[in-house]
Each structure stands twice: as C-alpha cells, then as structure tokens.
CSV table of C-alpha atoms in Angstrom, one decimal:
chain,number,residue,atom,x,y,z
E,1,UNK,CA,33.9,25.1,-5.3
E,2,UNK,CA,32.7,23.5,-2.3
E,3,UNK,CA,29.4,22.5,-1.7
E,4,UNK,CA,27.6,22.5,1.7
E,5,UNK,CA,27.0,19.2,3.3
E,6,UNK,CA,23.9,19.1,5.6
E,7,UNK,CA,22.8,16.4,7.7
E,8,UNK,CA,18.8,16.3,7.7
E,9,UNK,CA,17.7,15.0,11.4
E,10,UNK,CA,14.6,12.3,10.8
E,11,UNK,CA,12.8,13.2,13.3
E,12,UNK,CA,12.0,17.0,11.9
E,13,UNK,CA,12.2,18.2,15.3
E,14,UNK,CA,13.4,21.3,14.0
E,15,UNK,CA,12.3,21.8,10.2
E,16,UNK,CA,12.3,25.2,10.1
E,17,UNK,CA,15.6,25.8,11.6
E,18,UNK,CA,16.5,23.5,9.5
E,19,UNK,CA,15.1,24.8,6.5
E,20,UNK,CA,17.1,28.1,7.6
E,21,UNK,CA,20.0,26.4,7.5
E,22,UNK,CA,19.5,25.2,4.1
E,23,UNK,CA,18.7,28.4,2.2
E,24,UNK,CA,22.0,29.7,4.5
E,25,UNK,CA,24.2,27.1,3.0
E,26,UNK,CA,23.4,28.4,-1.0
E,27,UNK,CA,21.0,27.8,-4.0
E,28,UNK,CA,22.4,24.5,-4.3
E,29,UNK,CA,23.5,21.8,-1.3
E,30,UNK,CA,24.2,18.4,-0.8
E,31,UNK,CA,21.8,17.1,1.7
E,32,UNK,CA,22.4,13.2,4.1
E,33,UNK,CA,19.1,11.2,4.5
E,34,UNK,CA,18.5,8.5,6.3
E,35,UNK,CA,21.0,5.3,5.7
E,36,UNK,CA,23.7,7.3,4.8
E,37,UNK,CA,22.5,8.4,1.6
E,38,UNK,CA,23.5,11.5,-0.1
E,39,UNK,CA,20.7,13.6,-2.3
E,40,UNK,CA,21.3,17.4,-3.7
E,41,UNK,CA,19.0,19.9,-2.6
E,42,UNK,CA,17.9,23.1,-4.5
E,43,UNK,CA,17.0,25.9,-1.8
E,44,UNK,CA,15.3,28.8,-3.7
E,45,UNK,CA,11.9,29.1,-5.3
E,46,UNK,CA,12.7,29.9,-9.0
E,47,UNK,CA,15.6,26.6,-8.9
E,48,UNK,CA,12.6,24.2,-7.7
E,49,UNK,CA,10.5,25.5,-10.4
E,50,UNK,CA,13.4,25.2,-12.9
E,51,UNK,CA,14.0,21.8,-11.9
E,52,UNK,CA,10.2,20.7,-12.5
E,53,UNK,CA,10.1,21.9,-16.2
E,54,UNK,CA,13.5,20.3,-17.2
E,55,UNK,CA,13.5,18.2,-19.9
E,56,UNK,CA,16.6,15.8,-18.6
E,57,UNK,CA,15.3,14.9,-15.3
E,58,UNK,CA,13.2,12.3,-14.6
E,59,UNK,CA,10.3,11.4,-12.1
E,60,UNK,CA,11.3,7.8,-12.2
E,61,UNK,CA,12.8,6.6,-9.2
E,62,UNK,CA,14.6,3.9,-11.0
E,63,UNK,CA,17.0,6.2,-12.6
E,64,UNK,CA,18.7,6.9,-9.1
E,65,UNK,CA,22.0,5.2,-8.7
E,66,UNK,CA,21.1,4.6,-5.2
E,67,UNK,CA,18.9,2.3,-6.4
E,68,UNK,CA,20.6,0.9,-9.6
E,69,UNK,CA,23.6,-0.5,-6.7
E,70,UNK,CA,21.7,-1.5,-4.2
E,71,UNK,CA,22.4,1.2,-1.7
E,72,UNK,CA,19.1,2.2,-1.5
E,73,UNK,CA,18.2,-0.9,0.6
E,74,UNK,CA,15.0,-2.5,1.3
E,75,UNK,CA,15.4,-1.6,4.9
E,76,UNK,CA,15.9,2.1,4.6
E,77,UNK,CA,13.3,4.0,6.1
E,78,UNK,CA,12.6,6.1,3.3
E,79,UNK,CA,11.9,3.1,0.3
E,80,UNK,CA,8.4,3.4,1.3
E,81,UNK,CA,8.2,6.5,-0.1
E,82,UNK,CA,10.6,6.3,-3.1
E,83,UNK,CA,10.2,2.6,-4.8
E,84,UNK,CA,6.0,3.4,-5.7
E,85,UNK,CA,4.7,2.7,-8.6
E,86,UNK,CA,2.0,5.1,-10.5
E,87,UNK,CA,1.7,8.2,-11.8
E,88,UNK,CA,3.9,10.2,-9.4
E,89,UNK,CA,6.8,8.1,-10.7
E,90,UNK,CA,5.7,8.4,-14.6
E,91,UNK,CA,6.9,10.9,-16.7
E,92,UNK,CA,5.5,12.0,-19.9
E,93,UNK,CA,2.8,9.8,-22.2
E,94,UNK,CA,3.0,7.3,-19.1
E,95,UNK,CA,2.1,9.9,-17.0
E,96,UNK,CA,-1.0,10.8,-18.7
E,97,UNK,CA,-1.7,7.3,-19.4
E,98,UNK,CA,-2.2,6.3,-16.0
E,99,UNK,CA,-3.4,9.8,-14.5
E,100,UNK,CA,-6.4,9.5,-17.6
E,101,UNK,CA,-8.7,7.0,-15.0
E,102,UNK,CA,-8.4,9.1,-11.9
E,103,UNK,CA,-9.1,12.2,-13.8
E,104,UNK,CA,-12.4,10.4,-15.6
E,105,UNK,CA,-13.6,8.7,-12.0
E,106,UNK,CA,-12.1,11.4,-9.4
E,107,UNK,CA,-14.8,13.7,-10.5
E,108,UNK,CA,-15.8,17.4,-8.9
E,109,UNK,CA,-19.3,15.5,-8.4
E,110,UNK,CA,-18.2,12.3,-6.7
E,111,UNK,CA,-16.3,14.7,-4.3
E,112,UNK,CA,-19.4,17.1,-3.7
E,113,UNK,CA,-21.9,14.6,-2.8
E,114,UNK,CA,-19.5,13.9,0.1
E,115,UNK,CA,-19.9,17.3,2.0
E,116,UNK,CA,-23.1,16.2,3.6
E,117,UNK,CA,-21.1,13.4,5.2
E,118,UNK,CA,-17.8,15.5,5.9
E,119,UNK,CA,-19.8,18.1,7.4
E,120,UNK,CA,-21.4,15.2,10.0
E,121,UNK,CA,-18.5,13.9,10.2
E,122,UNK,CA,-16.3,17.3,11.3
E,123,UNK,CA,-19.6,17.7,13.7
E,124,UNK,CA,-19.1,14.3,15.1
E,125,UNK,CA,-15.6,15.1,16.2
E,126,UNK,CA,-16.0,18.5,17.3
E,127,UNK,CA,-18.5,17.4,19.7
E,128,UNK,CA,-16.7,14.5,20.9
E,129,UNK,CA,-14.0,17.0,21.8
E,130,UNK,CA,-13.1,15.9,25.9
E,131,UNK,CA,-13.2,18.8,28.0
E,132,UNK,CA,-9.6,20.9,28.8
E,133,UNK,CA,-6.5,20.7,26.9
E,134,UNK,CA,-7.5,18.2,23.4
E,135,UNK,CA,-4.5,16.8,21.0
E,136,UNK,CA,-5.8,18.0,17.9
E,137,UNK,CA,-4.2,15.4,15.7
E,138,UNK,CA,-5.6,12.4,17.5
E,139,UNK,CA,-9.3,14.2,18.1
E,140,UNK,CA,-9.5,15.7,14.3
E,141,UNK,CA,-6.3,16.1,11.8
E,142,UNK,CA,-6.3,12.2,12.0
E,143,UNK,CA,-9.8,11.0,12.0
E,144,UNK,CA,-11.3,13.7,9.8
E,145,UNK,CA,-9.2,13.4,6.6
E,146,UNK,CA,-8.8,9.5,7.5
E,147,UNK,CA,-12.7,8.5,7.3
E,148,UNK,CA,-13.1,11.5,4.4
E,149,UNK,CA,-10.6,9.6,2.4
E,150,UNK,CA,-11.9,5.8,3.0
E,151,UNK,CA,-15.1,6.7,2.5
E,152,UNK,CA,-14.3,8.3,-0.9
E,153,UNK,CA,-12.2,4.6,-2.3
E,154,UNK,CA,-14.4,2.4,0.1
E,155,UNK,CA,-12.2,0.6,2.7
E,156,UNK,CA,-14.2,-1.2,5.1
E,157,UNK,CA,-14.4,-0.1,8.2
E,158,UNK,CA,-12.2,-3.0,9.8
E,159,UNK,CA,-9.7,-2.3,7.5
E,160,UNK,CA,-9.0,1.4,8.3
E,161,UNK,CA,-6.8,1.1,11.4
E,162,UNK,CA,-4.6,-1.5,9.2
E,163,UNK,CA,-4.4,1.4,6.6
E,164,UNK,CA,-3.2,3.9,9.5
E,165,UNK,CA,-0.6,1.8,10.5
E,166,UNK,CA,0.8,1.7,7.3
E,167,UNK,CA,0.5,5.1,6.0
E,168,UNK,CA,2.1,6.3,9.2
E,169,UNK,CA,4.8,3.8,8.9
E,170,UNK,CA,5.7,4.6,5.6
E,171,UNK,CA,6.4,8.5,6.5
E,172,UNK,CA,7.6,7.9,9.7
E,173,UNK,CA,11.8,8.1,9.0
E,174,UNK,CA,13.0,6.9,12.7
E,175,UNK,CA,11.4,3.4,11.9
E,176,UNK,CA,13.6,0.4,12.5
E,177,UNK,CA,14.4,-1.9,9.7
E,178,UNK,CA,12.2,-4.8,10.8
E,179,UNK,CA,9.0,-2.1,10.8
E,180,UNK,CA,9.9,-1.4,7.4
E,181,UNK,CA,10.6,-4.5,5.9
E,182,UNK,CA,7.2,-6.1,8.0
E,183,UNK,CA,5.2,-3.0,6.2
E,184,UNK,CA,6.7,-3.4,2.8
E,185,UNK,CA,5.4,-6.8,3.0
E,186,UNK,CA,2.2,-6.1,4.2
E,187,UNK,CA,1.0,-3.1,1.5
E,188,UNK,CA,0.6,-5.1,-1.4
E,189,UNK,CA,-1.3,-7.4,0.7
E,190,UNK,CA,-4.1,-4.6,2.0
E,191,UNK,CA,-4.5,-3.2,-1.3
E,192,UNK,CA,-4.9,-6.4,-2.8
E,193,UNK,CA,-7.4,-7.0,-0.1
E,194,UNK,CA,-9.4,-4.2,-1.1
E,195,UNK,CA,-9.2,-4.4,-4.2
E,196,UNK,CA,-10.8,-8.2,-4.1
E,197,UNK,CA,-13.5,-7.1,-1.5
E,198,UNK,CA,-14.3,-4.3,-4.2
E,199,UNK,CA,-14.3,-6.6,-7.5
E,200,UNK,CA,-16.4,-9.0,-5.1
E,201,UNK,CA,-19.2,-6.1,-3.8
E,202,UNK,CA,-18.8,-2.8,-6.1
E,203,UNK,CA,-19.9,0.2,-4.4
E,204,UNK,CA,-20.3,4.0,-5.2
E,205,UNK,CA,-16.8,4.8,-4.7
E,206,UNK,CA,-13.4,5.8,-6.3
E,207,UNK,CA,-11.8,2.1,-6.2
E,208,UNK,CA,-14.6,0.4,-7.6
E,209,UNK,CA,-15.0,3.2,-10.4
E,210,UNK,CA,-11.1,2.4,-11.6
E,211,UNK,CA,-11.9,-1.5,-11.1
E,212,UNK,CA,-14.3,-0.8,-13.7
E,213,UNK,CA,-12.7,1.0,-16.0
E,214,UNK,CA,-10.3,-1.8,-16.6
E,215,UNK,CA,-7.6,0.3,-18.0
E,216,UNK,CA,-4.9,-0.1,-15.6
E,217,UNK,CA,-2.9,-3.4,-15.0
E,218,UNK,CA,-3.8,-4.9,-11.7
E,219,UNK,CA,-0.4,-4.1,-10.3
E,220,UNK,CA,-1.0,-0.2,-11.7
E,221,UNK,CA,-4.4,-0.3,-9.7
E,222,UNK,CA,-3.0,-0.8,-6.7
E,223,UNK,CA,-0.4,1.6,-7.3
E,224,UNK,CA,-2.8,4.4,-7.8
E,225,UNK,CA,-5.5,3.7,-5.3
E,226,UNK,CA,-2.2,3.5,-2.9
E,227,UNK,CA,-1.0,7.3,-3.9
E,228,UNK,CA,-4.9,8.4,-3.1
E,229,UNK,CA,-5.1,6.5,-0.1
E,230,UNK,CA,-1.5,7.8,1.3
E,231,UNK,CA,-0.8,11.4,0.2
E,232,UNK,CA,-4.7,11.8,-0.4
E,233,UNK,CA,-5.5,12.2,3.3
E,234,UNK,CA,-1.9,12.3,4.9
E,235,UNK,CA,-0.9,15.7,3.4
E,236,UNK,CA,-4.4,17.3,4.9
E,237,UNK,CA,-3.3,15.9,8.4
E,238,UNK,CA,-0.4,18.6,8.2
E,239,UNK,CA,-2.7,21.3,6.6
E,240,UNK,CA,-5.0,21.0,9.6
E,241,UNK,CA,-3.0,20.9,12.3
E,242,UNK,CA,-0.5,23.5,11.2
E,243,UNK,CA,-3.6,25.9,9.9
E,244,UNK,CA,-4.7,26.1,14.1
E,245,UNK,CA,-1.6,26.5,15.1
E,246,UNK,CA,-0.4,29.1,12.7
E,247,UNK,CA,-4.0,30.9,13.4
E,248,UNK,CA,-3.8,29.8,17.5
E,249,UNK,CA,-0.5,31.5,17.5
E,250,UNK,CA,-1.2,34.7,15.6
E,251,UNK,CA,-4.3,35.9,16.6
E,252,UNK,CA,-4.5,39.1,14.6
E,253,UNK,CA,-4.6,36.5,11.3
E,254,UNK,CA,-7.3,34.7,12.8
E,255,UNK,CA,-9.2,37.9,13.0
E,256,UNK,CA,-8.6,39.2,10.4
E,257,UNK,CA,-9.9,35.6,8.7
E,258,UNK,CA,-12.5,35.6,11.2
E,259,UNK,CA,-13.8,38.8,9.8
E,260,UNK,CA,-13.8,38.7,5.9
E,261,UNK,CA,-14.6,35.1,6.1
E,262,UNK,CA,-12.2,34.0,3.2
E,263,UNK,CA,-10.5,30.8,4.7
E,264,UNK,CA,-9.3,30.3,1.2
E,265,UNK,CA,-6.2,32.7,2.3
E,266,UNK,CA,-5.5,30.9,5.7
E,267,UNK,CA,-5.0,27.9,3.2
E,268,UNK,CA,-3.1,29.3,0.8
E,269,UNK,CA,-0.7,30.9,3.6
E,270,UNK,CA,0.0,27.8,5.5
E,271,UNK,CA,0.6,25.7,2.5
E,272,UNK,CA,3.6,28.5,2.3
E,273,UNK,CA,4.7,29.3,5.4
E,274,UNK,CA,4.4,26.0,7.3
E,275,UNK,CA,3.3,23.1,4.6
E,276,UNK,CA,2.6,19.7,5.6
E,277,UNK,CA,5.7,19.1,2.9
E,278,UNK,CA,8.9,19.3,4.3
E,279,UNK,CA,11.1,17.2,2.0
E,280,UNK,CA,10.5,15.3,-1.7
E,281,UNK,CA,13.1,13.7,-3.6
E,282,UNK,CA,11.2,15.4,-6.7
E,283,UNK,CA,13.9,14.5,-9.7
E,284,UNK,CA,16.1,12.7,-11.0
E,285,UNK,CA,18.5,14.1,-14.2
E,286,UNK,CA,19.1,11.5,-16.8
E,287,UNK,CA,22.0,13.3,-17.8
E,288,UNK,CA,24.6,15.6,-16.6
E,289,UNK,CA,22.6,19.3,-15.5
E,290,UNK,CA,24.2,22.5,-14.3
E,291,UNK,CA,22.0,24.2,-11.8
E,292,UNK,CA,22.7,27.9,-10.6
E,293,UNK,CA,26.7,27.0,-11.4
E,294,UNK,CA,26.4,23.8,-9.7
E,295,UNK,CA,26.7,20.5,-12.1
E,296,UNK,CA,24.6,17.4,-10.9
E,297,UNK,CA,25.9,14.3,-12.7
E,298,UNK,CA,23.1,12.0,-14.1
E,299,UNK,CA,21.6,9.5,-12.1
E,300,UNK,CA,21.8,11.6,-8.5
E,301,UNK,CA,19.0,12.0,-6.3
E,302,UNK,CA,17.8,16.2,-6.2
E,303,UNK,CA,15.4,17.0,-3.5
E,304,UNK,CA,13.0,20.2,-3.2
E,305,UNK,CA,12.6,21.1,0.5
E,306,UNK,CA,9.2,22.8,0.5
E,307,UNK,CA,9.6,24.2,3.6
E,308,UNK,CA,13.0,26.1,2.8
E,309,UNK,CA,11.4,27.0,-0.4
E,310,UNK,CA,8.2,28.3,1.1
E,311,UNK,CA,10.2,31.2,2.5
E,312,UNK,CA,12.4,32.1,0.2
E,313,UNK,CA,12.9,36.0,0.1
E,314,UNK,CA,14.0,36.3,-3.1
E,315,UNK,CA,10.3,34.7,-3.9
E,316,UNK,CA,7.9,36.4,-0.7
E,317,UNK,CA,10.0,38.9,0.1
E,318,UNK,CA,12.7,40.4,3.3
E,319,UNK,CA,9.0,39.2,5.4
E,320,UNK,CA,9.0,35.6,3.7
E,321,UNK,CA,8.9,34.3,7.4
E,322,UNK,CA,6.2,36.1,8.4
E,323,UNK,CA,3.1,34.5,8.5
E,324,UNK,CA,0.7,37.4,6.7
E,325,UNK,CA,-2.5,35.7,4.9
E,326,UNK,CA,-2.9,39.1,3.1
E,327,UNK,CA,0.6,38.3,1.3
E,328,UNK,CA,0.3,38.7,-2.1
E,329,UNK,CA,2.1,35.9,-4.2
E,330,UNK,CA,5.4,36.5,-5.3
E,331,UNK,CA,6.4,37.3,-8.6
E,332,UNK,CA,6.6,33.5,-9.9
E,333,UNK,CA,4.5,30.9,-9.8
E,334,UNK,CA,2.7,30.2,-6.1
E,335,UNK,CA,4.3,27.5,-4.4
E,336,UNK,CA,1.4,25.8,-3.9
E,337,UNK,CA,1.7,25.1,-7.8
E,338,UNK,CA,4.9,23.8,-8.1
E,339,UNK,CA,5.2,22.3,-4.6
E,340,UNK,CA,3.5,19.1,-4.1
E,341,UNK,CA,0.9,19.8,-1.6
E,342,UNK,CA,-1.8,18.3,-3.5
E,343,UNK,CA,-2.6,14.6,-3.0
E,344,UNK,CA,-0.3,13.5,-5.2
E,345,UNK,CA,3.4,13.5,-2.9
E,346,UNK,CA,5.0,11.8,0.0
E,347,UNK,CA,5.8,14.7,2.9
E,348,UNK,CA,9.2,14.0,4.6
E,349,UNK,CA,9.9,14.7,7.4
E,350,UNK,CA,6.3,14.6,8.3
E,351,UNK,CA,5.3,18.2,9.9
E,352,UNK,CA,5.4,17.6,14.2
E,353,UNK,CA,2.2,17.8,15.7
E,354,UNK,CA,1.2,20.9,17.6
C-alpha cells in the first residue's frame, strides 16, 4: 500500500486547506517538515487519541532517529521546539516527578489574585486602541497574554521584549539557520538570567515558588519555567485572535454568545474549529506499532495535526467545518482533552494573524 506524501508549507498560509488535504489523503500519512524531514501523521480524532494512550510510544524526543543520526540538525527551524527538556518530554514516573512542583506552586489561588491586574490590564489596552482599522495581535493577543504570563513567573520588565524575541523565534518555521542557531544560544542564557535575578530578590511569583522548592535540578528549572513561559502565553495569542475572528466573521455566533452570555462555548468551539495548534510531533513508538493497517517502525517521528483533527467528521459530524458554538461534543473524548491546547505544547505552524 502506498502511503500519501504531503509536503507541509512553513509558513501556514493555508492550514486549513491544508488540514483538508490531510484528512483527504487517509487515516494515516506521511508528512515533510522543514529540513527535509519526514514524520507520520495520524488524521482522524479517535487515531490521535489512540496514539496518546499507547503504551509503546514515547514522549521523549530522544527516541527519534532523526535525532539519534544527526539529521535533525541544530539549524533546523523546528529544534526549538523538539530538543526541550521538562515535563512535556517525560513520560511516566519522570513525568509526574517533574510536573509534582508546578502542580504544588501553579495554584488556582496564585492565578486568581491576578484577575484584578488582568482586568486593568485588558482595560489598559482596549483603551489604548488607535482609532480606525487596529491589528489585533500587536494591540491585544500579544501584549495581553505576554504581561499576564511575566507577571505570573516574574520577568522584569526589561527582560520581556528579549523573551518575545525568543518565543516568536522558536515557533516561527521560515527562520534562517543563523536566527536559530543565535536563539538556541541565547535561551539558556535568559532563563539563567532570571532565574539568578529571582534566587537574588524572591518575589510573589511562580519562578521564585519552584526556586524554592528546590526539587528540580537547575537545568530542570529552567526547562519548566521555559514550557510556562513559551506555550503558557503563546498558545492564548492564537485563542484570542482566532476567537474575534471566528465571532467577527459569523455574526449570528456572536449573538447568540452575546445573548446567553456563556463565553465558555466561544472557547471551547474555537479550540476546535480553528485552534492555535496546528501541528505537534506528539509521539514517538519505541517499537514497531500498526496504526489503522498502517505499521510505523520504532523510532519514527508521528505527528497529530490538531487542526485536521478538530474537524474530523467521523468525530463532529458531516458539519465538522462549521463553526456552531451550540455543537455538542462528539461521541469521544473533546479535543480540547487530548489536543494540546493547554499551556503545556509548542503550536506549529503558528495560526496566521487575522
């Protein structure tokens, strides 16, 4: 049988065509990323769910043979997001291990006494709006989740734009090999940065909580506080801007949400039909694994397109594409569950600004 070969373009331009194209090709599809690289792609919701739960894959990006000979090079656009360290990468008791500070520290309290200062904050920008046609991304998706999420570990405020820059860089995939090879170099060196200025003047917030706790390895601190800075405010850049869109460009849904006042549906649709997710190399088999008739030998790269996934008919139905926040969820597990929308996964390609 021959599988499908699909070329993904790095820019995104077209991720939902492109996501079309995927769950066209079949259940199962060979997928080149940037460099050259070649990855297998599962296109349905109930394979990416499968593929989660099973016991002879790993999360551990030095399983992949791309890595083991050297193919995956230090250059590549995409190593930002692959060679981390923490508890994305961890599976099982290591997992836990380093997930057990966040969870003790990353409390439902620390985050509430924040709203008074989100809720300025969102104020702040909304009135700052310049008159006419406004870029949402640079006016709020950027700023809003940016300052929420340095406030919360305590970066200085000299030290966000640096942060920015780096976080951009690392899930930008039309970067040039110098850029990525100048912000490899220079990651280790910001957290380390903050994690010094912390040590040196503790503060009520998240990095100086796991300082404290002294449970992690210094090189597994900066590995965590670098998967809540990234993912925890890079994700919600997506949400937001594809939320007013979605709602701009349907204005029955954003009547209907304007009426019964439950935004918790708006969020829960666009995480489906448009989530700030597109790609994730999400596992990697440690053995041999057959996967709707399809056998991926041990060691290969299998990637969950979210975006493909999110509209999966056989999951949402013949309207999957619809975007419908009454939807009720399909007869698995929401994607939002299994897809990693949460702060705790790189999006690739990033979702295009409206």
């Amino acid at each position: 049988m021959t599988i499908p070969v699909i070329t993904l373009d790095p820019s995104g331009a077209d991720h939902q065509g492109e996501a079309a194209r995927l769950r066209e090709a079949g259940p199962v599809v060979q997928v080149v990323l940037p460099g050259g690289l070649r990855a297998w792609a599962v296109t349905t919701h109930a394979l990416v769910s499968e593929l989660v739960r099973h016991d002879k894959v790993s999360k551990d990006w030095h399983v992949w043979n791309a890595v083991k000979t050297g193919a995956l090079t230090d250059d590549n656009p995409i190593v930002g997001m692959i060679k981390v360290t923490n508890m994305v990468t961890a599976d099982g008791a290591e997992h836990h291990r380093l997930r057990r500070p966040v969870t003790r520290t990353f409390t439902n309290g620390r985050v509430q006494k924040l709203a008074p200062s989100i809720e300025a904050t969102v104020d702040g920008l909304l009135d700052a709006f310049p008159e006419g046609t406004v870029d949402l991304r640079q006016h709020l998706s950027v700023p809003l989740p940016m300052r929420v999420i340095c406030e919360l570990l305590g970066v200085p405020d000299a030290e966000r734009p640096r942060l920015r820059h780096l976080v951009d860089s690392i899930f930008r995939t039309d970067t040039t090999p110098e850029q990525v090879t100048e912000v490899q170099a220079d990651i280790p060196r910001f957290l380390a940065d903050l994690i010094r200025h912390r040590t040196a003047h503790p503060g009520d917030d998240l990095t100086s909580a796991l300082i404290s706790t002294e449970d992690l390895s210094p090189a597994e601190l900066a590995g965590t506080l670098w998967v809540l800075l990234t993912a925890g405010h890079e994700t919600t850049i997506g949400l937001i801007t594809n939320a007013v869109r979605a709602l701009l460009t349907h204005p029955d849904q954003l009547a209907l949400a304007r009426a019964d006042g439950d935004w918790s549906r708006v969020v829960e649709e666009v995480l489906r039909w448009d989530p700030p997710i597109g790609n994730f190399l999400a596992r990697y088999p440690t053995e041999d694994i057959e996967l709707a008739g399809t056998t991926i030998p041990a060691g290969e790269a299998v990637m969950a397109p979210y975006t493909a996934v999110a509209r999966d008919p056989e999951q949402h139905g013949p309207d999957a594409h619809l975007f419908d926040i009454t939807r009720t969820p399909g007869p698995s597990t929401s994607p939002s569950a299994t897809a990693p929308t949460s702060a705790w996964a790189p999006t690739w390609p990033a979702s295009k600004p409206a």
